[in-house]
JSON list of C-alpha atoms in Angstrom, two decimals:
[
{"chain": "A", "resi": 1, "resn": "UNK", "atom": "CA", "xyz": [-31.87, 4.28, 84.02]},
{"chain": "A", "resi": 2, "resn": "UNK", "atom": "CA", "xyz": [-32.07, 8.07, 84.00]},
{"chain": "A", "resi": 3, "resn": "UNK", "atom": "CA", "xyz": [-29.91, 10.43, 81.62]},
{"chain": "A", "resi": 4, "resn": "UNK", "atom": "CA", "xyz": [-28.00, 13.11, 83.15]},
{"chain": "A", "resi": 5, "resn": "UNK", "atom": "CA", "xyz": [-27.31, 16.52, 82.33]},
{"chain": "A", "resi": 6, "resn": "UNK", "atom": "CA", "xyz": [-24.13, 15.20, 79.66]},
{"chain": "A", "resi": 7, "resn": "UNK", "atom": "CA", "xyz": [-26.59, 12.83, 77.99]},
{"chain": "A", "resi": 8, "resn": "UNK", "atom": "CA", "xyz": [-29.42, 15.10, 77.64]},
{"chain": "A", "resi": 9, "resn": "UNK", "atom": "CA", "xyz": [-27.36, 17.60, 75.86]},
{"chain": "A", "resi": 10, "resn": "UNK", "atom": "CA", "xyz": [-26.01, 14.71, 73.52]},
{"chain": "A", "resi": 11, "resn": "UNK", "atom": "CA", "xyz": [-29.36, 13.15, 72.78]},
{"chain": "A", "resi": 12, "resn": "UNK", "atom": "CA", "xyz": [-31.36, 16.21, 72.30]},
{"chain": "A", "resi": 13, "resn": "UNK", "atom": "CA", "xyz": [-29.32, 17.41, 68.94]},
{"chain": "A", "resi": 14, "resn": "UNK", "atom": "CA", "xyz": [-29.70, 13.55, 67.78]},
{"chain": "A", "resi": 15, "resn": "UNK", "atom": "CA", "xyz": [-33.45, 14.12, 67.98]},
{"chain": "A", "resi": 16, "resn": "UNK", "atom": "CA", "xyz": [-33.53, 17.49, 66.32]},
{"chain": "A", "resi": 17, "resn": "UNK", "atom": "CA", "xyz": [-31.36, 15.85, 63.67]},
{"chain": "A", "resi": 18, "resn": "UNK", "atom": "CA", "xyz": [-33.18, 13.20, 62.86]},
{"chain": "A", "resi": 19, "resn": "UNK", "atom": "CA", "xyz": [-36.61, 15.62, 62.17]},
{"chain": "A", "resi": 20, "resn": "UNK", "atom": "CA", "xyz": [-33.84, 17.29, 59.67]},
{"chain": "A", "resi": 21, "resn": "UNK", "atom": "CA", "xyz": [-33.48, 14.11, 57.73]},
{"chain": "A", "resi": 22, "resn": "UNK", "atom": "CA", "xyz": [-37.37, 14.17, 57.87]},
{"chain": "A", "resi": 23, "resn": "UNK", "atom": "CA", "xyz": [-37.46, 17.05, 56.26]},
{"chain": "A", "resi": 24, "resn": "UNK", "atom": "CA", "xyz": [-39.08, 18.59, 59.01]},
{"chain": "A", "resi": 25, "resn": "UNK", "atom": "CA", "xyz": [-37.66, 22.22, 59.15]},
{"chain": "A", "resi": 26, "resn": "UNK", "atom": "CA", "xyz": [-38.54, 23.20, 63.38]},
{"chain": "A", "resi": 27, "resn": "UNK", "atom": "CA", "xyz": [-35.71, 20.23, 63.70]},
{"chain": "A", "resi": 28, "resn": "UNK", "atom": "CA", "xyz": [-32.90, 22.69, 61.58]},
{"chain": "A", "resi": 29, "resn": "UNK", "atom": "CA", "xyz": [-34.78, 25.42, 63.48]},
{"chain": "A", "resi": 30, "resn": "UNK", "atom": "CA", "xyz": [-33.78, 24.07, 66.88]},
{"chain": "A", "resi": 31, "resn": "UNK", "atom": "CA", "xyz": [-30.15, 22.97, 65.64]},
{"chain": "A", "resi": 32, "resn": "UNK", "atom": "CA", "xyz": [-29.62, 26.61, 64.61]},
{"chain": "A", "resi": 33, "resn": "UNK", "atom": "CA", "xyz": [-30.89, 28.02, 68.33]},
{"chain": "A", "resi": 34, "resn": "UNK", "atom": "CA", "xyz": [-28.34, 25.72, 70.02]},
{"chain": "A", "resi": 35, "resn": "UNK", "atom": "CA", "xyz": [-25.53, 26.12, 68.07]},
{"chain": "A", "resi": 36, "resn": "UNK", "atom": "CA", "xyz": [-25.49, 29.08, 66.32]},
{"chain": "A", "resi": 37, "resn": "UNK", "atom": "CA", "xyz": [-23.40, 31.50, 68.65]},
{"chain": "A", "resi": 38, "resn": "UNK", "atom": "CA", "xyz": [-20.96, 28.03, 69.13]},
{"chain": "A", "resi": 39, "resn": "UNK", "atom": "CA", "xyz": [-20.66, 28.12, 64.93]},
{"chain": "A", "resi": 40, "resn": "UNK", "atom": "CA", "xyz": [-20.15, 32.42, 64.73]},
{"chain": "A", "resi": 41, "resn": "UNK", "atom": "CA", "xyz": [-17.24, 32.24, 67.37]},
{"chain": "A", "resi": 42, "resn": "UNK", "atom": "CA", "xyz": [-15.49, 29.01, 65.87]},
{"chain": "A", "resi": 43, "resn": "UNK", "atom": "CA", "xyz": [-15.62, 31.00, 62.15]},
{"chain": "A", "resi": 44, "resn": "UNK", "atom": "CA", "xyz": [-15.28, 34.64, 63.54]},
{"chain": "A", "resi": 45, "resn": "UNK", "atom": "CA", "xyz": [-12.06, 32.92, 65.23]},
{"chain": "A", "resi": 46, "resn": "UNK", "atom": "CA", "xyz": [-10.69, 31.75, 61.93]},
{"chain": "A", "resi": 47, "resn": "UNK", "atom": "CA", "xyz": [-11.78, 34.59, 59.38]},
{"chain": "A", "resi": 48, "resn": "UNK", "atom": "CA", "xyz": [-11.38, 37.47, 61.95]},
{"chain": "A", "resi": 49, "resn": "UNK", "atom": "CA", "xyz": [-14.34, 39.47, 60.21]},
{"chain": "A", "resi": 50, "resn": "UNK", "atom": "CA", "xyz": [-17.84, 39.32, 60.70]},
{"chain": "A", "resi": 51, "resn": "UNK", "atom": "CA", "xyz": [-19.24, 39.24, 57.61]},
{"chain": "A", "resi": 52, "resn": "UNK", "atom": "CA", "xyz": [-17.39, 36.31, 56.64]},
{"chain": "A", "resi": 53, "resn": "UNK", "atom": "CA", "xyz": [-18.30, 34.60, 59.91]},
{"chain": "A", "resi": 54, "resn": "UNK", "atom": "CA", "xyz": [-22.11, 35.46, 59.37]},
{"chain": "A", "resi": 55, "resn": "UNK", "atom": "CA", "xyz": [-22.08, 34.20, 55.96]},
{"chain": "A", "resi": 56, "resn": "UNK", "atom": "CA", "xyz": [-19.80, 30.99, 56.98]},
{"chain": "A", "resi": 57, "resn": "UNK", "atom": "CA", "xyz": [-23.07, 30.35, 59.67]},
{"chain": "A", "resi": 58, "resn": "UNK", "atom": "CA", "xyz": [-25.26, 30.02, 56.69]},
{"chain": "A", "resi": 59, "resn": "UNK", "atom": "CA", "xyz": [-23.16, 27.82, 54.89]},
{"chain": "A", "resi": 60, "resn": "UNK", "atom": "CA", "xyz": [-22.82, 25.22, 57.84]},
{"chain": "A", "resi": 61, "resn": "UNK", "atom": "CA", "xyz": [-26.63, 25.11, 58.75]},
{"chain": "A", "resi": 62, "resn": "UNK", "atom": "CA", "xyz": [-27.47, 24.70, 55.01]},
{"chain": "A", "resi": 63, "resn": "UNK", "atom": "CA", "xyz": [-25.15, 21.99, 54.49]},
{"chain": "A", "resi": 64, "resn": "UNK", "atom": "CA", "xyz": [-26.55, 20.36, 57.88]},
{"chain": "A", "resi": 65, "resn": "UNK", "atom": "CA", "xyz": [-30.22, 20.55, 56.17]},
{"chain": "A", "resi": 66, "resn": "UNK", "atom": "CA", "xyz": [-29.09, 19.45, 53.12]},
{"chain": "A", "resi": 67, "resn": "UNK", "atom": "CA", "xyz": [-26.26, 16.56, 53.98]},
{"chain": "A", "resi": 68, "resn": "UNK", "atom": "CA", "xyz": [-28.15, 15.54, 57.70]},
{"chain": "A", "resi": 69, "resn": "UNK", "atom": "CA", "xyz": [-27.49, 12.07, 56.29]},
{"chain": "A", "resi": 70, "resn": "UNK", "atom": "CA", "xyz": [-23.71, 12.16, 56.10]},
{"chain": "A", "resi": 71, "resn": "UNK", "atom": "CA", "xyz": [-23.51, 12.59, 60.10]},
{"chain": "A", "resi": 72, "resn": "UNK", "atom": "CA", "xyz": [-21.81, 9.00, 61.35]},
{"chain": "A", "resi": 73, "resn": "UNK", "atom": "CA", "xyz": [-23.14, 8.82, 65.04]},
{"chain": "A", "resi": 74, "resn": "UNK", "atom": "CA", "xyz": [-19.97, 6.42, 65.50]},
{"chain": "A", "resi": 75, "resn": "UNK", "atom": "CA", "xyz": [-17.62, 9.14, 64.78]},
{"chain": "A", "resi": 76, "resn": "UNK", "atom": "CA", "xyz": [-19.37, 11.53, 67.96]},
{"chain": "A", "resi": 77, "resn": "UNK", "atom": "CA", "xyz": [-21.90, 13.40, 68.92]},
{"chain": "A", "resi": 78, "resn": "UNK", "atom": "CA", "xyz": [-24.02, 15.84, 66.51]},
{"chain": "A", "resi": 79, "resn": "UNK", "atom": "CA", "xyz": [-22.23, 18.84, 68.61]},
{"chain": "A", "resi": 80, "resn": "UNK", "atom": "CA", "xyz": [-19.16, 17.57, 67.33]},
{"chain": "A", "resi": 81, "resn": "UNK", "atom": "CA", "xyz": [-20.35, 17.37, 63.77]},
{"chain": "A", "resi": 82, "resn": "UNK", "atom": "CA", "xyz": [-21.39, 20.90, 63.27]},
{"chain": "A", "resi": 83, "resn": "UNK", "atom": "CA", "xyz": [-18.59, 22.40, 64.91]},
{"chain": "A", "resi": 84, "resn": "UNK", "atom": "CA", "xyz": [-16.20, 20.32, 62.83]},
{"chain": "A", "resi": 85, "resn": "UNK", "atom": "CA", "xyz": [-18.76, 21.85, 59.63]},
{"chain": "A", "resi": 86, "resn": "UNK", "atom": "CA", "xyz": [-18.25, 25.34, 61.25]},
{"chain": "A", "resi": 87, "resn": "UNK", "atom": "CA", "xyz": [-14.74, 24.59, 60.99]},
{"chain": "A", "resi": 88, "resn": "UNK", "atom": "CA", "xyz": [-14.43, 22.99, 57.76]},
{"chain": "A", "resi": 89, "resn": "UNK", "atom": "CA", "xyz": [-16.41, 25.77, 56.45]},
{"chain": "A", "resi": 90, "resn": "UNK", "atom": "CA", "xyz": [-14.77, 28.90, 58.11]},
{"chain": "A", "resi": 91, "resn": "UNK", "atom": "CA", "xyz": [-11.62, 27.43, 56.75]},
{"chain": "A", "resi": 92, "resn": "UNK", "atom": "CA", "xyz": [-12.79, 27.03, 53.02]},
{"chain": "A", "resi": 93, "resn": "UNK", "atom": "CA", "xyz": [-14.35, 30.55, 53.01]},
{"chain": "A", "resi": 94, "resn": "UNK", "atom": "CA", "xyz": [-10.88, 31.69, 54.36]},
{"chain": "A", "resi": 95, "resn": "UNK", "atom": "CA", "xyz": [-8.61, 29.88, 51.97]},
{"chain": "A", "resi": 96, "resn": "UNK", "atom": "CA", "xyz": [-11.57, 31.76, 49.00]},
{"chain": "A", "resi": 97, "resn": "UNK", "atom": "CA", "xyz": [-10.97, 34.85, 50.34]},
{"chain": "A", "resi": 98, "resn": "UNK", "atom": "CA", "xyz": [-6.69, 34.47, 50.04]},
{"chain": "A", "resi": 99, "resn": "UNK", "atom": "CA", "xyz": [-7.20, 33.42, 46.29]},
{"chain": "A", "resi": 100, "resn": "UNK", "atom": "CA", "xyz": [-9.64, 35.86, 45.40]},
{"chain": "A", "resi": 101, "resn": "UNK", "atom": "CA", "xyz": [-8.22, 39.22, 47.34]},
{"chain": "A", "resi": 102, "resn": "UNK", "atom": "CA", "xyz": [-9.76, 41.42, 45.25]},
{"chain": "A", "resi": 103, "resn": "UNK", "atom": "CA", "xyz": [-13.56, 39.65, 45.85]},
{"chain": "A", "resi": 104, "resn": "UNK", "atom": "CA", "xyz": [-15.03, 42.10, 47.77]},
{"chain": "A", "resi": 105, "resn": "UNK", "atom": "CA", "xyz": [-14.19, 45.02, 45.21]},
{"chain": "A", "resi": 106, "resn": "UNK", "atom": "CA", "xyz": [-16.11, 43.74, 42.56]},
{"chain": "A", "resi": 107, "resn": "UNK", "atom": "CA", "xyz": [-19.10, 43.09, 44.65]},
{"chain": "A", "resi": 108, "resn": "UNK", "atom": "CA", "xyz": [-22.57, 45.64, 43.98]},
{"chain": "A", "resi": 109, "resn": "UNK", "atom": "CA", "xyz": [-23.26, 48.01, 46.44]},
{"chain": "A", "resi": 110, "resn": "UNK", "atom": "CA", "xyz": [-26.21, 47.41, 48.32]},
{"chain": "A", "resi": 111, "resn": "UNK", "atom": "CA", "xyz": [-29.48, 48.46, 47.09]},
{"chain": "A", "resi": 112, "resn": "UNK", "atom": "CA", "xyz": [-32.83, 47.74, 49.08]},
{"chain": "A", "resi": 113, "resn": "UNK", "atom": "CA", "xyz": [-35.24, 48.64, 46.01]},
{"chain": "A", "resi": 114, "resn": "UNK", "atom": "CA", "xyz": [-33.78, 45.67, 43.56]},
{"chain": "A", "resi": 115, "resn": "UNK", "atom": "CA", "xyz": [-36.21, 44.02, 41.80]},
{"chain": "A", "resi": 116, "resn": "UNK", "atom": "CA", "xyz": [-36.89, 40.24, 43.32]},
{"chain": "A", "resi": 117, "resn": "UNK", "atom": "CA", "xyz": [-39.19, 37.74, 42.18]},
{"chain": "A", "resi": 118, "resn": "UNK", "atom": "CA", "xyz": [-42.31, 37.57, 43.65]},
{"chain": "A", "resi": 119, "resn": "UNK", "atom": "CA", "xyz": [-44.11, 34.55, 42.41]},
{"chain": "A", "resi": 120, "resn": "UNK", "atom": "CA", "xyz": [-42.99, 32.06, 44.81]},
{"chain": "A", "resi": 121, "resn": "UNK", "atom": "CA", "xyz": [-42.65, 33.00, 48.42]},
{"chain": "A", "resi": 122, "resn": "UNK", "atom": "CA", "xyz": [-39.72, 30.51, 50.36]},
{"chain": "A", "resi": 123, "resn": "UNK", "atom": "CA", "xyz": [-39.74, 32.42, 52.89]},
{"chain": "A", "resi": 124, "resn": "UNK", "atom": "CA", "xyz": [-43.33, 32.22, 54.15]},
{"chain": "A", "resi": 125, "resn": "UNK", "atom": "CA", "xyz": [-43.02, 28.53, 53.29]},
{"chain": "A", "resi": 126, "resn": "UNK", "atom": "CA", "xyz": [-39.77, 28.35, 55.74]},
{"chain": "A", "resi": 127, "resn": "UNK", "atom": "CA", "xyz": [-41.93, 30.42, 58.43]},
{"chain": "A", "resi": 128, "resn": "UNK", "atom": "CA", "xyz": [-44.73, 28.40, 58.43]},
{"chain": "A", "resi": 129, "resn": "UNK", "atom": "CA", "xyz": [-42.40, 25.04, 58.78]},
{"chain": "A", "resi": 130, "resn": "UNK", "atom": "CA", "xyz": [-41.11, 26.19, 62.41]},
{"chain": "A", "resi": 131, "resn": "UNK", "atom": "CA", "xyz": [-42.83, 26.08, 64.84]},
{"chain": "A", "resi": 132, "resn": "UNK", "atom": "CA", "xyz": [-44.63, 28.82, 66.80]},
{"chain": "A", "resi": 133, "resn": "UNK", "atom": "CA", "xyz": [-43.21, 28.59, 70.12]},
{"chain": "A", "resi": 134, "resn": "UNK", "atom": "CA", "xyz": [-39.86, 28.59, 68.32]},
{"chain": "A", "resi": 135, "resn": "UNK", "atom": "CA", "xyz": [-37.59, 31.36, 69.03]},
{"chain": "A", "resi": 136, "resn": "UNK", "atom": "CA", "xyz": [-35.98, 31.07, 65.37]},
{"chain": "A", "resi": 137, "resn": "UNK", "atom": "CA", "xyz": [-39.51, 31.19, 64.47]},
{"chain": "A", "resi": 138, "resn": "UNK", "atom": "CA", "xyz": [-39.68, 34.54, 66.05]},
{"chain": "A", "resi": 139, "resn": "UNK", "atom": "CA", "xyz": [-36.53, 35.93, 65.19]},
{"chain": "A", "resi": 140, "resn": "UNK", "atom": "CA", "xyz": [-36.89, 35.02, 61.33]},
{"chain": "A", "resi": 141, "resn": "UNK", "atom": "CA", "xyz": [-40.33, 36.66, 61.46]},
{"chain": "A", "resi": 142, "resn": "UNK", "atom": "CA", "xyz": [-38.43, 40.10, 62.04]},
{"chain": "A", "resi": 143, "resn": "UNK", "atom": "CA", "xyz": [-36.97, 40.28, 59.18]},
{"chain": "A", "resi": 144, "resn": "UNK", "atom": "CA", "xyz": [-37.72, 42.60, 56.53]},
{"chain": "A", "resi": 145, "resn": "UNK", "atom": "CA", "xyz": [-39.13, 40.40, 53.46]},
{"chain": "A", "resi": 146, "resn": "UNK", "atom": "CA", "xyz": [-36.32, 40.85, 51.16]},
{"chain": "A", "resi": 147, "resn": "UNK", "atom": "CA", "xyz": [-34.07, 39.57, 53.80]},
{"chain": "A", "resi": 148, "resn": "UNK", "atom": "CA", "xyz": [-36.62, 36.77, 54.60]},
{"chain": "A", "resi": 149, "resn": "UNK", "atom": "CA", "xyz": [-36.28, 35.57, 51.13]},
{"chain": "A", "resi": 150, "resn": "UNK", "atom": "CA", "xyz": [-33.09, 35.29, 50.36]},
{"chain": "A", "resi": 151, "resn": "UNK", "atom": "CA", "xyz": [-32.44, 33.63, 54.15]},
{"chain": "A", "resi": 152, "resn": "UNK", "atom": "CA", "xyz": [-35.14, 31.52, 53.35]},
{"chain": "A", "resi": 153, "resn": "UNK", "atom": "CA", "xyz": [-33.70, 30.43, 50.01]},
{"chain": "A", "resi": 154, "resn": "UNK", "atom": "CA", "xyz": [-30.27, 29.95, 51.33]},
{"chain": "A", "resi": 155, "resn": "UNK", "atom": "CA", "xyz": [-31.73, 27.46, 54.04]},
{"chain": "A", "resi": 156, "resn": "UNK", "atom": "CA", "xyz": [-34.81, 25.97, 52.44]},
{"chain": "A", "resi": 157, "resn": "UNK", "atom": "CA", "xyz": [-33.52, 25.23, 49.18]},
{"chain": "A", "resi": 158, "resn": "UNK", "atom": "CA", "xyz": [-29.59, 25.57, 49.72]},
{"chain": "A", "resi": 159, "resn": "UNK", "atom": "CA", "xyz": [-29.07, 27.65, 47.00]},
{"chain": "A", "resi": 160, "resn": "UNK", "atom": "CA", "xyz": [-25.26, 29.97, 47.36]},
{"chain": "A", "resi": 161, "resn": "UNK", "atom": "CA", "xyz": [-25.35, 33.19, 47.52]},
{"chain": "A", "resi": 162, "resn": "UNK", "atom": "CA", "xyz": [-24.75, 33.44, 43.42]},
{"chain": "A", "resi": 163, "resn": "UNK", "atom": "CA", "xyz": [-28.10, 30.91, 43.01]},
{"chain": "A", "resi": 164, "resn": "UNK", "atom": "CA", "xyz": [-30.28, 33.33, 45.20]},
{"chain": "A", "resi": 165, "resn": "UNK", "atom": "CA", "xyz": [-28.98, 36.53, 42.95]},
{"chain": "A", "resi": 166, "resn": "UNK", "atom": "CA", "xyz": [-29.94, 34.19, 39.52]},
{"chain": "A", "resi": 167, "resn": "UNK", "atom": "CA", "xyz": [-33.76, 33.41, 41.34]},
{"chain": "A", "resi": 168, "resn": "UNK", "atom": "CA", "xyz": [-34.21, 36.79, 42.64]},
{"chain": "A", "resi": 169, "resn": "UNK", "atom": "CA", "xyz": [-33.06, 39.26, 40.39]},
{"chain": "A", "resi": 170, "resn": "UNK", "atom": "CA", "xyz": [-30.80, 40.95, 42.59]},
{"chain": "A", "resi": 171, "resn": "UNK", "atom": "CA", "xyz": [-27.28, 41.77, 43.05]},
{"chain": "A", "resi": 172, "resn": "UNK", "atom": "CA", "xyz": [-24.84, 39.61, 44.18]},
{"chain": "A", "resi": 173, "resn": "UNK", "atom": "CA", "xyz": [-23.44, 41.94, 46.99]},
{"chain": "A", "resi": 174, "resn": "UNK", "atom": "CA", "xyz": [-27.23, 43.02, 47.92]},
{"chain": "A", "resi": 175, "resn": "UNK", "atom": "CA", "xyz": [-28.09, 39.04, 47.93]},
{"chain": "A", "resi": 176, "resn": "UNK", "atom": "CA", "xyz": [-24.82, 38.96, 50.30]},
{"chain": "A", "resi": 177, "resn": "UNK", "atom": "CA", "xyz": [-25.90, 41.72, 52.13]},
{"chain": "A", "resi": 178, "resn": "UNK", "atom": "CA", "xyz": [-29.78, 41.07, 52.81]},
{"chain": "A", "resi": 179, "resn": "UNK", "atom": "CA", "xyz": [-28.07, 37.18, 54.30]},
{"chain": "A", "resi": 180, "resn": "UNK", "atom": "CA", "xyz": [-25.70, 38.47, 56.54]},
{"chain": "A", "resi": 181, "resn": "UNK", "atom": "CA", "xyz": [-27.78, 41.21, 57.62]},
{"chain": "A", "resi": 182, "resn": "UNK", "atom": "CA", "xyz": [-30.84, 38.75, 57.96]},
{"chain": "A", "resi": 183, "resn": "UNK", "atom": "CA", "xyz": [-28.51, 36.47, 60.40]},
{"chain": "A", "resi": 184, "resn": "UNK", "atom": "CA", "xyz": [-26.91, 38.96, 62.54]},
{"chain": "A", "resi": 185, "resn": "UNK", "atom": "CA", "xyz": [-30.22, 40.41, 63.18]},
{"chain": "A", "resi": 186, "resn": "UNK", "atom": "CA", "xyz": [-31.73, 36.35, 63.94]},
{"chain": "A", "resi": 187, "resn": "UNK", "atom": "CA", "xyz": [-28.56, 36.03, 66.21]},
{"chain": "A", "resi": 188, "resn": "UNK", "atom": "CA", "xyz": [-29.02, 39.14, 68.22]},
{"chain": "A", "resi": 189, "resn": "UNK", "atom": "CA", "xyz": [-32.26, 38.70, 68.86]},
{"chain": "A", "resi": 190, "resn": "UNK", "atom": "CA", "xyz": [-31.54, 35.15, 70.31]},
{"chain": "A", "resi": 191, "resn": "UNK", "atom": "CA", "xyz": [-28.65, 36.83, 72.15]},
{"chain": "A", "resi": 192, "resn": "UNK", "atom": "CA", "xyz": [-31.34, 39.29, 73.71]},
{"chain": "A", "resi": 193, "resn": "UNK", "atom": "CA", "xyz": [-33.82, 36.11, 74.71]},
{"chain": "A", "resi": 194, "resn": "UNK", "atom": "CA", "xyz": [-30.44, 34.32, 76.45]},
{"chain": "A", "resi": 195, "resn": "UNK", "atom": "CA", "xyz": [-29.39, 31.90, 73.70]},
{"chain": "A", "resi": 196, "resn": "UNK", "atom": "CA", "xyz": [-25.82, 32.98, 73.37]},
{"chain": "A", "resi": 197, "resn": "UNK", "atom": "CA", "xyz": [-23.83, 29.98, 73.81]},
{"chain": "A", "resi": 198, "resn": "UNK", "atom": "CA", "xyz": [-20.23, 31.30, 71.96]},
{"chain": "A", "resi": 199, "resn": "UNK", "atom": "CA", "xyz": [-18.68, 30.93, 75.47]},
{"chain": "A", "resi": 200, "resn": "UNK", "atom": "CA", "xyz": [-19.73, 27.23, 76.36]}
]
């Protein structure tokens, strides 16, 4: 029996997945190359601002590293599961945002010379995880190293953005900043390489 196209691009996620529950990290990193753009249009949809939607991509792909297990093949495909995350997500940053109007305000300018912790590097730990012909790979190692960490502590360890300002040292809004400027430089550089799939 041979697979076509349909259940290629249902079993593929399922094996990327299931390196996630492994705790192997290229499996996130291949998860995040196929369904990034998908997860940025779903939340840029609901939030209407790209900031949000950049920082509502990080929250989905560090819940799927951290909560792989919860995914319930009976109730669809993996596709399914991280756009309904992507939703679920969007929706609880949005409903933040309306209770908290004023959250942006009170946030710290940003400020590239903050004093981070240096002891303990995530970030090259994250790198060396995916794997070389990976185009995450690649587009992670772009980043500029404060950026690196604190994308690399949001995904490897699934700390908020609060928990990476408490490890680092830094400002909330730079943490904030250095996160969604880290992930809309990782996304246009897969846009450039042809792996924007918002419109599919």
């Amino acid at each position: 029996m041979t697979l076509d196209a349909s259940d290629l691009e249902a079993e593929q996620p399922q094996l990327w997945l299931s390196q996630v529950l492994r705790g192997e990290q290229v499996g996130l990193s291949c998860l995040f190359d196929h369904f990034s753009s998908r997860v940025y249009a779903i939340a840029l949809r609901i939030l209407r601002n790209e900031q949000d939607a950049e920082e509502a991509v990080a929250d989905v792909f560090a819940q799927v590293w951290r909560r792989a297990a919860d995914f319930d093949r009976a109730r669809g495909s993996v596709a399914a599961w991280v756009l309904r995350l992507a939703h679920s997500r969007a929706i609880d940053r949005l409903r933040r945002r309306r209770a908290r109007p004023d959250l942006d305000t009170t946030l710290h300018p940003d400020d590239p010379d903050a004093p981070y912790e240096v002891a303990r590097d995530p970030a090259q730990e994250l790198l060396t995880g995916l794997e070389t012909q990976s185009l995450v790979r690649h587009a992670f190692a772009i980043l500029k190293p404060e950026q690196q960490r604190c994308v690399a502590l949001a995904f490897l360890e699934g700390l908020s953005h609060q928990e990476v300002a408490e490890r680092t040292g830094m400002p909330l809004g730079t943490v904030k900043s250095h996160v969604r400027r880290g992930l809309m430089a990782m996304r246009s550089f897969l846009q450039e390489r042809g792996h924007d799939r918002a419109d599919e």
